CSV table of C-alpha atoms in Angstrom, one decimal:
chain,number,residue,atom,x,y,z
A,1,MET,CA,0.0,0.0,0.0
A,2,TYR,CA,1.2,3.5,-0.8
A,3,TYR,CA,1.1,5.9,2.0
A,4,TYR,CA,0.8,9.6,1.3
A,5,THR,CA,3.2,11.2,3.7
A,6,PRO,CA,4.7,14.7,3.9
A,7,ARG,CA,7.8,13.5,2.3
A,8,ASN,CA,5.7,12.7,-0.8
A,9,LEU,CA,4.4,16.2,-1.0
A,10,ASN,CA,5.9,18.7,-3.4
A,11,PRO,CA,7.6,21.3,-1.3
A,12,HIS,CA,7.4,23.9,-4.1
A,13,LEU,CA,3.6,23.7,-3.8
A,14,PHE,CA,3.7,25.1,-0.2
A,15,CYS,CA,6.5,27.5,-1.0
A,16,GLY,CA,4.4,28.9,-3.7
A,17,LEU,CA,1.2,29.1,-1.6
A,18,ASP,CA,3.1,30.7,1.3
A,19,GLY,CA,4.6,33.3,-1.0
A,20,TYR,CA,1.2,33.9,-2.5
A,21,MET,CA,-0.4,34.5,0.9
A,22,LYS,CA,2.5,36.7,1.9
A,23,SER,CA,1.9,38.8,-1.2
A,24,ILE,CA,-1.8,39.1,-0.4
A,25,LYS,CA,-1.0,40.2,3.2
A,26,PHE,CA,1.5,42.7,1.8
A,27,LEU,CA,-1.1,44.2,-0.4
A,28,ILE,CA,-4.0,44.1,2.1
A,29,PHE,CA,-2.2,45.5,5.2
A,30,PRO,CA,-1.7,49.1,3.8
A,31,PHE,CA,-5.3,49.2,2.7
A,32,TYR,CA,-6.5,47.9,6.2
A,33,LEU,CA,-4.3,50.5,7.9
A,34,LEU,CA,-5.7,53.3,5.7
A,35,VAL,CA,-9.3,52.3,6.4
A,36,THR,CA,-8.5,52.1,10.2
A,37,ILE,CA,-7.0,55.6,10.2
A,38,LEU,CA,-9.9,57.1,8.2
A,39,LEU,CA,-12.5,55.4,10.5
A,40,GLY,CA,-10.6,56.7,13.5
A,41,MET,CA,-10.6,60.2,12.1
A,42,GLN,CA,-14.3,60.0,11.3
A,43,VAL,CA,-15.1,58.9,14.9
A,44,ALA,CA,-13.0,61.7,16.3
A,45,ILE,CA,-14.7,64.3,14.2
A,46,ALA,CA,-18.1,63.0,14.9
A,47,SER,CA,-17.6,63.0,18.7
A,48,GLU,CA,-16.4,66.7,18.9
A,49,ILE,CA,-19.6,68.2,20.4
A,50,ALA,CA,-18.5,71.5,21.9
A,51,LYS,CA,-15.8,74.1,22.3
A,52,ALA,CA,-14.6,76.2,25.2
A,53,THR,CA,-15.5,79.7,24.1
A,54,TYR,CA,-14.4,81.4,27.4
A,55,LEU,CA,-11.9,80.2,29.9
A,56,VAL,CA,-10.2,81.7,33.0
A,57,GLY,CA,-7.8,80.1,35.5
A,58,ASP,CA,-7.3,76.4,36.0
A,59,VAL,CA,-9.6,74.3,33.8
A,60,LYS,CA,-8.8,70.7,33.0
A,61,VAL,CA,-10.4,67.9,31.0
A,62,GLU,CA,-10.5,64.2,32.1
A,63,ARG,CA,-10.5,62.2,28.9
A,64,GLN,CA,-10.2,58.4,28.5
A,65,GLY,CA,-8.1,58.0,31.7
A,66,THR,CA,-5.9,61.1,31.1
A,67,THR,CA,-6.1,64.7,32.4
A,68,ILE,CA,-5.2,67.6,30.2
A,69,SER,CA,-5.3,71.4,30.5
A,70,LEU,CA,-8.1,72.9,28.5
A,71,GLN,CA,-7.4,75.9,26.4
A,72,GLU,CA,-9.7,78.6,25.1
A,73,ASN,CA,-11.4,77.3,21.8
A,74,GLY,CA,-10.4,73.8,22.8
A,75,SER,CA,-12.6,70.9,21.7
A,76,ILE,CA,-14.9,69.0,24.0
A,77,PHE,CA,-15.8,65.3,23.3
A,78,GLU,CA,-18.6,63.1,24.4
A,79,GLY,CA,-17.5,61.4,27.7
A,80,ASP,CA,-15.2,64.3,28.7
A,81,ALA,CA,-15.3,65.6,32.3
A,82,LEU,CA,-14.6,69.3,32.8
A,83,VAL,CA,-12.8,70.1,36.1
A,84,THR,CA,-12.4,73.7,37.3
A,85,GLY,CA,-9.9,74.7,39.9
A,86,ALA,CA,-10.4,77.3,42.7
A,87,ASP,CA,-9.9,80.1,40.1
A,88,GLY,CA,-11.3,78.3,37.1
A,89,ILE,CA,-14.3,79.3,35.0
A,90,VAL,CA,-15.2,77.9,31.6
A,91,HIS,CA,-18.1,78.6,29.1
A,92,ILE,CA,-18.9,75.7,26.7
A,93,HIS,CA,-20.8,76.2,23.4
A,94,PHE,CA,-22.3,73.0,22.0
A,95,VAL,CA,-23.1,72.1,18.5
A,96,ASP,CA,-26.8,72.7,18.9
A,97,GLY,CA,-26.3,76.2,20.4
A,98,ALA,CA,-26.5,75.1,24.0
A,99,LEU,CA,-24.3,77.0,26.5
A,100,ILE,CA,-22.9,75.8,29.8
A,101,SER,CA,-20.9,77.8,32.4
A,102,ALA,CA,-18.9,75.9,35.0
A,103,ARG,CA,-17.8,77.9,38.1
A,104,PRO,CA,-14.8,77.4,40.3
A,105,GLY,CA,-14.6,74.0,42.1
A,106,THR,CA,-16.9,72.3,39.6
A,107,LYS,CA,-16.8,68.9,37.9
A,108,LEU,CA,-19.2,68.3,35.0
A,109,GLN,CA,-19.2,65.3,32.7
A,110,VAL,CA,-20.8,65.1,29.2
A,111,VAL,CA,-22.1,61.6,29.5
A,112,ARG,CA,-24.1,61.6,26.2
A,113,TYR,CA,-24.5,64.4,23.6
A,114,PHE,CA,-26.2,63.2,20.4
A,115,TYR,CA,-27.8,66.1,18.4
A,116,ASP,CA,-29.7,65.1,15.3
A,117,GLU,CA,-29.8,68.3,13.2
A,118,ALA,CA,-32.2,66.8,10.6
A,119,ALA,CA,-34.6,65.5,13.3
A,120,PRO,CA,-33.8,67.3,16.6
A,121,GLU,CA,-36.6,65.5,18.3
A,122,ASN,CA,-34.4,62.4,18.2
A,123,SER,CA,-31.5,64.1,20.1
A,124,GLU,CA,-30.3,62.6,23.4
A,125,ILE,CA,-28.5,64.7,26.0
A,126,LYS,CA,-27.2,63.5,29.4
A,127,LEU,CA,-24.9,65.5,31.6
A,128,GLU,CA,-23.7,64.9,35.2
A,129,LEU,CA,-22.8,67.6,37.6
A,130,ILE,CA,-20.7,65.8,40.1
A,131,ARG,CA,-19.9,68.9,42.2
A,132,GLY,CA,-19.9,72.6,42.1
A,133,VAL,CA,-22.1,75.2,40.3
A,134,ALA,CA,-23.1,75.2,36.6
A,135,ARG,CA,-25.5,77.3,34.5
A,136,SER,CA,-27.1,75.7,31.5
A,137,ILE,CA,-28.9,77.4,28.6
A,138,SER,CA,-30.8,74.8,26.5
A,139,GLY,CA,-29.9,74.4,22.8
A,140,LYS,CA,-32.0,73.0,20.0
A,141,GLY,CA,-31.5,69.4,21.2
A,142,ALA,CA,-33.0,70.0,24.6
A,143,GLN,CA,-35.7,72.3,23.3
A,144,HIS,CA,-37.0,69.7,20.8
A,145,ALA,CA,-36.3,66.5,22.8
A,146,LYS,CA,-37.1,67.4,26.4
A,147,ASP,CA,-38.1,63.8,27.1
A,148,LYS,CA,-34.5,62.8,26.3
A,149,TYR,CA,-32.6,65.5,28.2
A,150,ARG,CA,-31.2,64.9,31.7
A,151,LEU,CA,-28.7,66.5,34.1
A,152,ASN,CA,-27.8,64.1,36.9
A,153,THR,CA,-26.4,65.2,40.3
A,154,PRO,CA,-25.4,63.0,43.2
A,155,VAL,CA,-28.8,63.2,44.7
A,156,ALA,CA,-31.4,64.1,42.1
A,157,ALA,CA,-32.2,64.3,38.4
A,158,ILE,CA,-33.1,67.5,36.5
A,159,GLY,CA,-35.2,67.7,33.4
A,160,VAL,CA,-36.0,70.9,31.5
A,161,ARG,CA,-38.9,72.8,29.9
A,162,GLY,CA,-36.7,74.7,27.4
A,163,THR,CA,-34.6,76.5,30.0
A,164,ASP,CA,-31.9,78.7,31.4
A,165,TYR,CA,-31.1,77.5,34.9
A,166,GLU,CA,-28.4,77.3,37.6
A,167,VAL,CA,-27.6,74.5,40.0
A,168,PHE,CA,-25.2,73.9,42.9
A,169,ALA,CA,-24.5,70.2,43.7
A,170,SER,CA,-22.5,68.4,46.3
A,171,ASP,CA,-22.5,64.8,47.6
A,172,THR,CA,-25.3,65.6,50.0
A,173,GLY,CA,-27.7,67.8,48.1
A,174,LEU,CA,-28.5,70.3,45.4
A,175,GLN,CA,-30.0,73.8,45.0
A,176,ALA,CA,-31.3,75.0,41.7
A,177,SER,CA,-32.9,78.3,40.4
A,178,VAL,CA,-34.4,79.2,37.1
A,179,ASN,CA,-33.7,82.3,34.9
A,180,SER,CA,-36.2,81.4,32.1
A,181,GLY,CA,-38.4,78.4,31.2
A,182,GLY,CA,-38.7,75.7,33.9
A,183,ILE,CA,-37.1,72.7,35.4
A,184,VAL,CA,-38.3,69.4,36.8
A,185,VAL,CA,-36.3,68.1,39.8
A,186,ALA,CA,-36.8,64.7,41.5
A,187,PRO,CA,-34.7,62.6,43.9
A,188,TYR,CA,-33.5,59.2,42.8
A,189,SER,CA,-35.9,56.3,43.4
A,190,SER,CA,-37.1,53.1,41.9
A,191,GLU,CA,-39.2,55.3,39.6
A,192,CYS,CA,-36.4,57.8,38.9
A,193,LEU,CA,-33.2,55.9,37.9
A,194,GLN,CA,-29.8,57.6,37.3
A,195,SER,CA,-29.5,55.6,34.1
A,196,SER,CA,-32.7,57.0,32.6
A,197,LEU,CA,-33.2,60.0,30.2
A,198,GLY,CA,-35.7,62.8,30.6
A,199,PRO,CA,-37.5,64.2,33.6
A,200,CYS,CA,-38.7,61.8,36.3
A,201,GLY,CA,-42.5,61.4,36.7
A,202,GLU,CA,-42.6,60.6,40.5
A,203,GLY,CA,-41.7,62.7,43.5
A,204,PHE,CA,-40.8,65.7,41.4
A,205,VAL,CA,-41.0,69.5,42.0
A,206,GLU,CA,-41.3,72.0,39.2
A,207,LEU,CA,-39.9,75.5,39.2
A,208,PHE,CA,-40.5,78.2,36.6
A,209,ALA,CA,-39.1,81.6,35.8
A,210,GLY,CA,-40.7,84.4,37.8
A,211,ASP,CA,-40.8,82.3,41.0
A,212,SER,CA,-38.1,83.7,43.3
A,213,ARG,CA,-37.8,80.5,45.2
A,214,VAL,CA,-35.2,77.7,44.7
A,215,VAL,CA,-35.5,73.9,44.5
A,216,VAL,CA,-33.7,72.0,47.2
A,217,VAL,CA,-33.0,68.3,47.4
A,218,GLY,CA,-31.1,66.5,50.1
A,219,PHE,CA,-29.0,68.1,52.9
A,220,ASP,CA,-31.6,67.3,55.6
A,221,SER,CA,-34.3,65.6,53.6
A,222,ASN,CA,-34.5,63.3,50.6
A,223,GLU,CA,-37.6,65.1,49.2
A,224,ALA,CA,-37.5,67.8,46.6
A,225,ARG,CA,-39.0,71.0,47.9
A,226,LEU,CA,-39.3,74.8,47.1
A,227,MET,CA,-37.7,77.2,49.5
A,228,SER,CA,-37.0,80.9,49.7
A,229,VAL,CA,-33.4,82.1,49.0
A,230,ILE,CA,-32.9,83.1,52.7
A,231,ASP,CA,-34.2,79.7,54.0
A,232,ALA,CA,-32.0,77.9,51.5
A,233,ILE,CA,-29.0,80.0,52.7
A,234,LYS,CA,-29.8,79.1,56.3
A,235,LEU,CA,-30.1,75.4,55.4
A,236,LEU,CA,-26.7,75.4,53.6
A,237,GLN,CA,-25.1,77.1,56.5
A,238,GLN,CA,-26.5,74.5,59.0
A,239,GLN,CA,-25.3,71.7,56.8
A,240,GLY,CA,-21.8,73.1,56.4
A,241,GLU,CA,-22.4,73.6,52.6
A,242,LEU,CA,-22.5,77.4,52.4
A,243,ASP,CA,-18.8,77.8,51.9
A,244,LYS,CA,-18.8,75.4,49.0
A,245,ALA,CA,-21.8,77.1,47.3
A,246,SER,CA,-20.3,80.5,47.8
A,247,ALA,CA,-16.8,79.6,46.6
A,248,SER,CA,-18.3,77.9,43.5
A,249,ASN,CA,-20.5,80.9,42.7
A,250,ASP,CA,-17.6,83.4,43.0
A,251,LEU,CA,-16.8,85.0,39.7
A,252,GLY,CA,-13.2,85.2,40.6
A,253,THR,CA,-11.0,88.2,39.6
A,254,ALA,CA,-11.0,88.0,35.8
A,255,GLU,CA,-14.4,87.2,34.3
A,256,PRO,CA,-16.5,90.2,33.4
A,257,ILE,CA,-20.0,90.0,34.8
A,258,LYS,CA,-22.1,89.4,31.8
A,259,ASP,CA,-24.7,87.1,30.4
A,260,LEU,CA,-23.3,83.7,29.5
A,261,ALA,CA,-24.9,84.0,26.0
A,262,GLU,CA,-23.1,87.3,25.5
A,263,SER,CA,-19.7,85.8,26.1
A,264,ASP,CA,-20.1,83.6,23.0
A,265,SER,CA,-20.0,85.5,19.8
A,266,LYS,CA,-21.1,82.4,17.9
A,267,SER,CA,-24.4,82.1,19.7
A,268,ASP,CA,-27.4,82.9,17.6
A,269,ASP,CA,-29.1,84.5,20.6
A,270,THR,CA,-26.2,86.8,21.4
A,271,THR,CA,-27.4,90.4,22.0
A,272,GLU,CA,-25.8,93.6,23.1
A,273,ALA,CA,-28.4,94.2,25.8
A,274,THR,CA,-25.8,95.3,28.4
A,275,LYS,CA,-24.4,98.0,26.1
A,276,ILE,CA,-26.1,101.4,26.2
A,277,ASP,CA,-25.8,103.7,23.1
A,278,ASP,CA,-24.3,107.1,23.7
A,279,VAL,CA,-27.6,109.0,23.5
A,280,GLU,CA,-28.0,112.4,25.0
A,281,PRO,CA,-30.3,112.2,28.1
A,282,LEU,CA,-33.7,113.9,27.8
A,283,ALA,CA,-33.9,117.4,29.1
A,284,GLU,CA,-36.2,116.4,31.9
A,285,SER,CA,-33.8,113.8,33.3
A,286,ALA,CA,-32.8,114.2,36.9
A,287,GLN,CA,-29.2,114.8,38.0
A,288,ILE,CA,-27.1,111.9,39.1
A,289,ALA,CA,-27.0,111.9,42.9
A,290,SER,CA,-23.2,111.6,43.5
A,291,ASN,CA,-20.8,113.9,45.3
A,292,LEU,CA,-17.8,111.6,45.3
A,293,SER,CA,-16.0,112.6,42.0
A,294,SER,CA,-13.2,114.3,43.8
A,295,ASP,CA,-12.8,111.7,46.6
A,296,LEU,CA,-12.7,108.5,44.5
A,297,VAL,CA,-8.9,108.2,44.4
A,298,SER,CA,-8.7,107.7,48.2
A,299,ARG,CA,-11.3,104.9,48.3
A,300,GLN,CA,-10.5,101.2,48.7
A,301,LEU,CA,-13.3,100.3,46.2
A,302,VAL,CA,-13.6,102.3,43.0
A,303,TRP,CA,-15.2,101.8,39.6
A,304,GLY,CA,-12.8,102.1,36.6
A,305,ARG,CA,-13.7,102.6,33.0
A,306,TRP,CA,-12.1,99.9,30.9
A,307,SER,CA,-11.5,102.4,28.0
A,308,GLY,CA,-12.2,105.9,26.9
A,309,ALA,CA,-12.4,109.2,28.7
A,310,VAL,CA,-14.4,109.6,32.0
A,311,SER,CA,-17.0,112.3,32.0
A,312,ALA,CA,-17.2,114.9,34.8
A,313,ASP,CA,-20.4,113.4,36.3
A,314,GLU,CA,-19.3,109.8,36.0
A,315,LEU,CA,-18.9,107.7,39.2
A,316,ALA,CA,-15.6,106.2,38.0
A,317,LEU,CA,-11.9,106.7,37.4
A,318,ASP,CA,-10.1,106.0,34.1
A,319,TYR,CA,-8.6,102.5,34.0
A,320,SER,CA,-5.0,103.6,34.6
A,321,SER,CA,-6.0,105.5,37.7
A,322,ALA,CA,-8.3,102.8,39.1
A,323,LYS,CA,-5.7,100.1,39.0
A,324,ILE,CA,-3.1,102.0,41.0
A,325,GLY,CA,-2.7,100.0,44.2
A,326,ARG,CA,-5.8,98.0,43.4
A,327,ALA,CA,-6.8,94.7,41.7
A,328,SER,CA,-9.8,94.1,39.5
A,329,VAL,CA,-12.5,92.1,41.4
A,330,LEU,CA,-15.3,92.0,38.8
A,331,GLY,CA,-16.9,94.1,36.1
A,332,ASN,CA,-19.3,94.6,33.3
A,333,THR,CA,-18.8,95.6,29.7
A,334,GLU,CA,-18.1,99.3,30.7
A,335,TYR,CA,-16.6,99.2,34.2
A,336,GLY,CA,-14.4,97.1,36.4
A,337,LEU,CA,-14.6,97.2,40.2
A,338,PHE,CA,-11.1,97.6,41.7
A,339,ARG,CA,-10.2,96.8,45.3
A,340,ALA,CA,-7.2,97.8,47.4
A,341,GLY,CA,-5.7,95.2,49.7
A,342,LYS,CA,-6.3,91.5,50.1
A,343,PHE,CA,-9.5,90.3,51.5
A,344,GLN,CA,-8.7,88.0,54.4
A,345,SER,CA,-11.9,86.4,55.7
A,346,MET,CA,-15.6,87.0,56.5
A,347,PRO,CA,-16.7,87.4,60.2
A,348,ASN,CA,-18.8,84.6,61.6
A,349,GLU,CA,-21.4,86.9,63.1
A,350,GLY,CA,-22.6,90.5,63.2
A,351,VAL,CA,-24.6,92.9,61.1
A,352,ILE,CA,-23.4,96.0,59.2
A,353,ASP,CA,-25.6,98.7,57.7
A,354,PHE,CA,-24.2,100.8,54.9
A,355,SER,CA,-25.3,104.2,53.6
A,356,LEU,CA,-25.2,105.1,50.0
A,357,GLN,CA,-22.4,107.4,49.1
A,358,GLY,CA,-22.3,107.3,45.3
A,359,PHE,CA,-24.9,106.4,42.6
A,360,GLN,CA,-25.3,106.6,38.9
A,361,ALA,CA,-27.8,104.8,36.7
A,362,GLU,CA,-29.2,105.1,33.2
A,363,ALA,CA,-32.3,103.6,31.5
A,364,SER,CA,-32.5,102.9,27.8
A,365,SER,CA,-35.1,101.7,25.3
A,366,ASN,CA,-35.3,101.8,21.5
A,367,GLY,CA,-32.6,104.4,21.2
A,368,ALA,CA,-33.8,106.7,23.9
A,369,SER,CA,-32.0,107.0,27.3
A,370,SER,CA,-32.4,108.8,30.5
A,371,LYS,CA,-30.3,109.2,33.7
A,372,LEU,CA,-32.0,108.3,36.9
A,373,ALA,CA,-31.9,110.1,40.3
A,374,ASN,CA,-31.6,108.1,43.5
A,375,LEU,CA,-34.4,108.6,46.0
A,376,GLY,CA,-33.0,106.3,48.7
A,377,GLY,CA,-31.2,103.1,49.3
A,378,GLU,CA,-30.2,100.5,51.9
A,379,LEU,CA,-27.6,97.8,52.1
A,380,LYS,CA,-27.3,95.3,54.9
A,381,LEU,CA,-24.7,92.6,55.5
A,382,ASP,CA,-25.6,89.7,57.9
A,383,PHE,CA,-22.4,87.8,58.5
A,384,GLY,CA,-24.1,85.2,60.6
A,385,LEU,CA,-26.0,84.2,57.5
A,386,GLY,CA,-23.3,85.1,55.1
A,387,ALA,CA,-25.9,87.1,53.2
A,388,TYR,CA,-26.7,90.6,52.0
A,389,SER,CA,-29.9,92.5,51.2
A,390,THR,CA,-30.3,95.8,49.4
A,391,ASP,CA,-33.0,98.2,48.1
A,392,LEU,CA,-32.9,101.2,45.8
A,393,LEU,CA,-35.6,103.6,44.7
A,394,MET,CA,-34.9,105.6,41.5
A,395,HIS,CA,-36.8,108.0,39.2
A,396,SER,CA,-36.6,109.7,35.9
A,397,ALA,CA,-39.1,111.5,33.7
A,398,LEU,CA,-38.7,108.8,31.1
A,399,THR,CA,-39.1,105.8,33.3
A,400,ASP,CA,-41.1,107.1,36.3
A,401,TYR,CA,-40.3,105.2,39.5
A,402,VAL,CA,-37.9,102.2,39.3
A,403,SER,CA,-37.1,100.0,42.3
A,404,LEU,CA,-34.5,97.4,43.0
A,405,SER,CA,-34.8,94.8,45.8
A,406,GLU,CA,-32.3,91.9,46.0
A,407,SER,CA,-30.6,89.5,48.5
A,408,GLY,CA,-28.2,86.7,48.2
A,409,VAL,CA,-25.0,85.0,49.4
A,410,VAL,CA,-21.7,86.7,50.1
A,411,SER,CA,-18.7,84.5,49.3
A,412,SER,CA,-15.7,84.0,51.6
A,413,ASN,CA,-13.7,86.6,49.6
A,414,GLY,CA,-16.3,89.3,50.1
A,415,VAL,CA,-17.8,89.1,46.6
A,416,PHE,CA,-21.6,88.7,46.1
A,417,VAL,CA,-23.4,87.9,42.8
A,418,THR,CA,-27.2,87.3,42.5
A,419,ARG,CA,-29.2,86.7,39.3
A,420,THR,CA,-32.9,86.5,39.1
A,421,PRO,CA,-35.0,86.4,35.9
A,422,ASN,CA,-35.3,90.2,35.5
A,423,GLN,CA,-32.3,91.5,37.4
A,424,TRP,CA,-28.9,90.9,38.8
A,425,VAL,CA,-26.6,92.4,41.4
A,426,ALA,CA,-22.8,91.9,41.6
A,427,GLY,CA,-20.5,93.6,44.0
A,428,ALA,CA,-17.8,93.3,46.7
A,429,LEU,CA,-16.7,94.4,50.2
A,430,SER,CA,-13.5,96.2,51.1
A,431,PRO,CA,-11.0,94.2,53.2
A,432,ASP,CA,-11.8,96.2,56.4
A,433,LEU,CA,-15.5,96.0,55.7
A,434,SER,CA,-15.9,99.8,55.8
A,435,GLU,CA,-16.9,100.0,52.1
A,436,ALA,CA,-19.1,98.2,49.6
A,437,ALA,CA,-19.9,98.6,46.0
A,438,TYR,CA,-22.1,96.9,43.5
A,439,PHE,CA,-23.3,97.0,39.9
A,440,PHE,CA,-26.9,96.3,39.1
A,441,GLN,CA,-29.0,95.6,36.0
A,442,LEU,CA,-32.8,95.2,35.7
A,443,ASN,CA,-35.6,95.3,33.3
A,444,SER,CA,-38.4,97.7,34.2
A,445,ASN,CA,-41.5,98.4,32.0
A,446,GLY,CA,-39.5,97.8,28.8
A,447,PHE,CA,-36.4,99.8,29.9
A,448,LEU,CA,-33.0,98.3,30.5
A,449,VAL,CA,-31.7,100.0,33.7
A,450,GLU,CA,-28.0,99.7,34.6
A,451,GLY,CA,-26.1,101.4,37.4
A,452,THR,CA,-23.2,101.4,39.8
A,453,THR,CA,-23.1,102.3,43.5
A,454,LEU,CA,-20.6,103.0,46.3
A,455,TRP,CA,-21.4,102.5,50.0
A,456,ASN,CA,-19.8,103.4,53.4
A,457,LYS,CA,-20.3,101.6,56.7
A,458,GLN,CA,-22.7,103.6,58.9
C-alpha cells in the first residue's frame, strides 16, 4: 500500500502558496491600515460636540483616563469631564447652540450628547454635575427633545422645559434656580433611575421663571421642595455647605459680569443688551446723585472705566488711575470694580448697615436713554447668615419710578453675585468691611436699567 506522507508532497507547492499568501498580506495591510485611520478620524470628528469659548484660570479635562489642561477654543468630546480649579471658569458652546458655564470647584461630565440636526426631536443629551455650580442654557437638542434630556447630580435628576437654569450640587444635596423656562427636579428612586433620560415622573418638583424660590433636594431631607433664598442659605449654613456654594459661585478676579450668552459671539441668541448707546439724556432727566467725584482716588473700592475718557459726572476713574494700588475684582462691559488690599476672611457673626455714598444709573429703550436720580437706598450685611440684602428707589421723567430689591449669598472673599429672571446684582466688600460697591441691571417696563453704587459703613 502506498502511504501519502509529507515526504511525498511537493515542497514547491507550499512554498508557492506561502509566497502567495504573503503577497496578499502585503497588499491588504496598507489598505487595512488606511481604512482604520480614516475610521478613527471619522469617529474623532463625529464626537467633537462642543468648544470652550471662554476660559479663565485652572480648567482641565478628564478624557479616557488622562487629564489635560483645557485651552480657550479647545474641543470637548462626548465622555469628557470638565474640572475647574479654585480660580477656574469655563463657558462651553455645544453644536446645537446650548451653552454651559462651570464655576470654580466644579466637575461636570458630558455623558451623552447626540444632536440630530435633521430631526432634533431624536436628540439625546445627558450631563452629570458631580460637584460645584453650573449654569445651563438649553440648545435645540434639549428644546426639541425634552423627554431625552437629563442633568444628573449626586442626589437628584433635573429635566427641562426649554430652559436657562443654575444648579449647585454636592455629595449631600442640590439647590437650583431658574432664569427662564422651567425645570423638573426629582430625587432618585425606583421610579427615577440615574440611568434614565428625561425628567422623572414621580416625586418631582417643578420651578418656573418668575418664582423667586429655589429647588432644594437633600442636605436634611431626601424630598424635593421649594424654599425661599434666605431659607436655603440658612439650610446650607446649617449643613456646612454654604462655603462650597459661595466659593463655586464666586466670579473670581478675571471674568466680566455678563450674560453667558453674551460671552459667546457664535451664539445665535447673542445680544448687546448690556451696552447702552451714547444717546444724550432727555432734558427732563434728573441729576445723578453723587458727590464723590473728587474723593474716588482715596477709596478702597472704585469703579474704573475699561477704555475711553471719563466724564465729569461719572462715578468712575479711568482705567490707569483705578488700577493703581488695586486689583480688578469683577466688572461689566463698561466698568471694572477695583479693590485695594487683600480680603482675608468674613466674620462669623454680626450685622453691618451701609449708607449710599455714590450712585449713577441710566435707562435705555429703543434708542432713547435717561439718567435716573436716586431717592433712597439700603444695604445690609448679615455675617451670621453670610448674606446681603439691598433696596434702591430711582426715578426719571422717562421711566417714572424704578425700584431694585435683591438679596443673596456673600462669598468668603467678600464678593456677592445674585441673578434672578429680571435683574442681577454683583459687588464686593473692602478688606476692612468699611466700604461696599455693586453693579446692578434690571428690566423695568420695557427699559434696561443699569447702574453702579458706592457705600460706606454707617
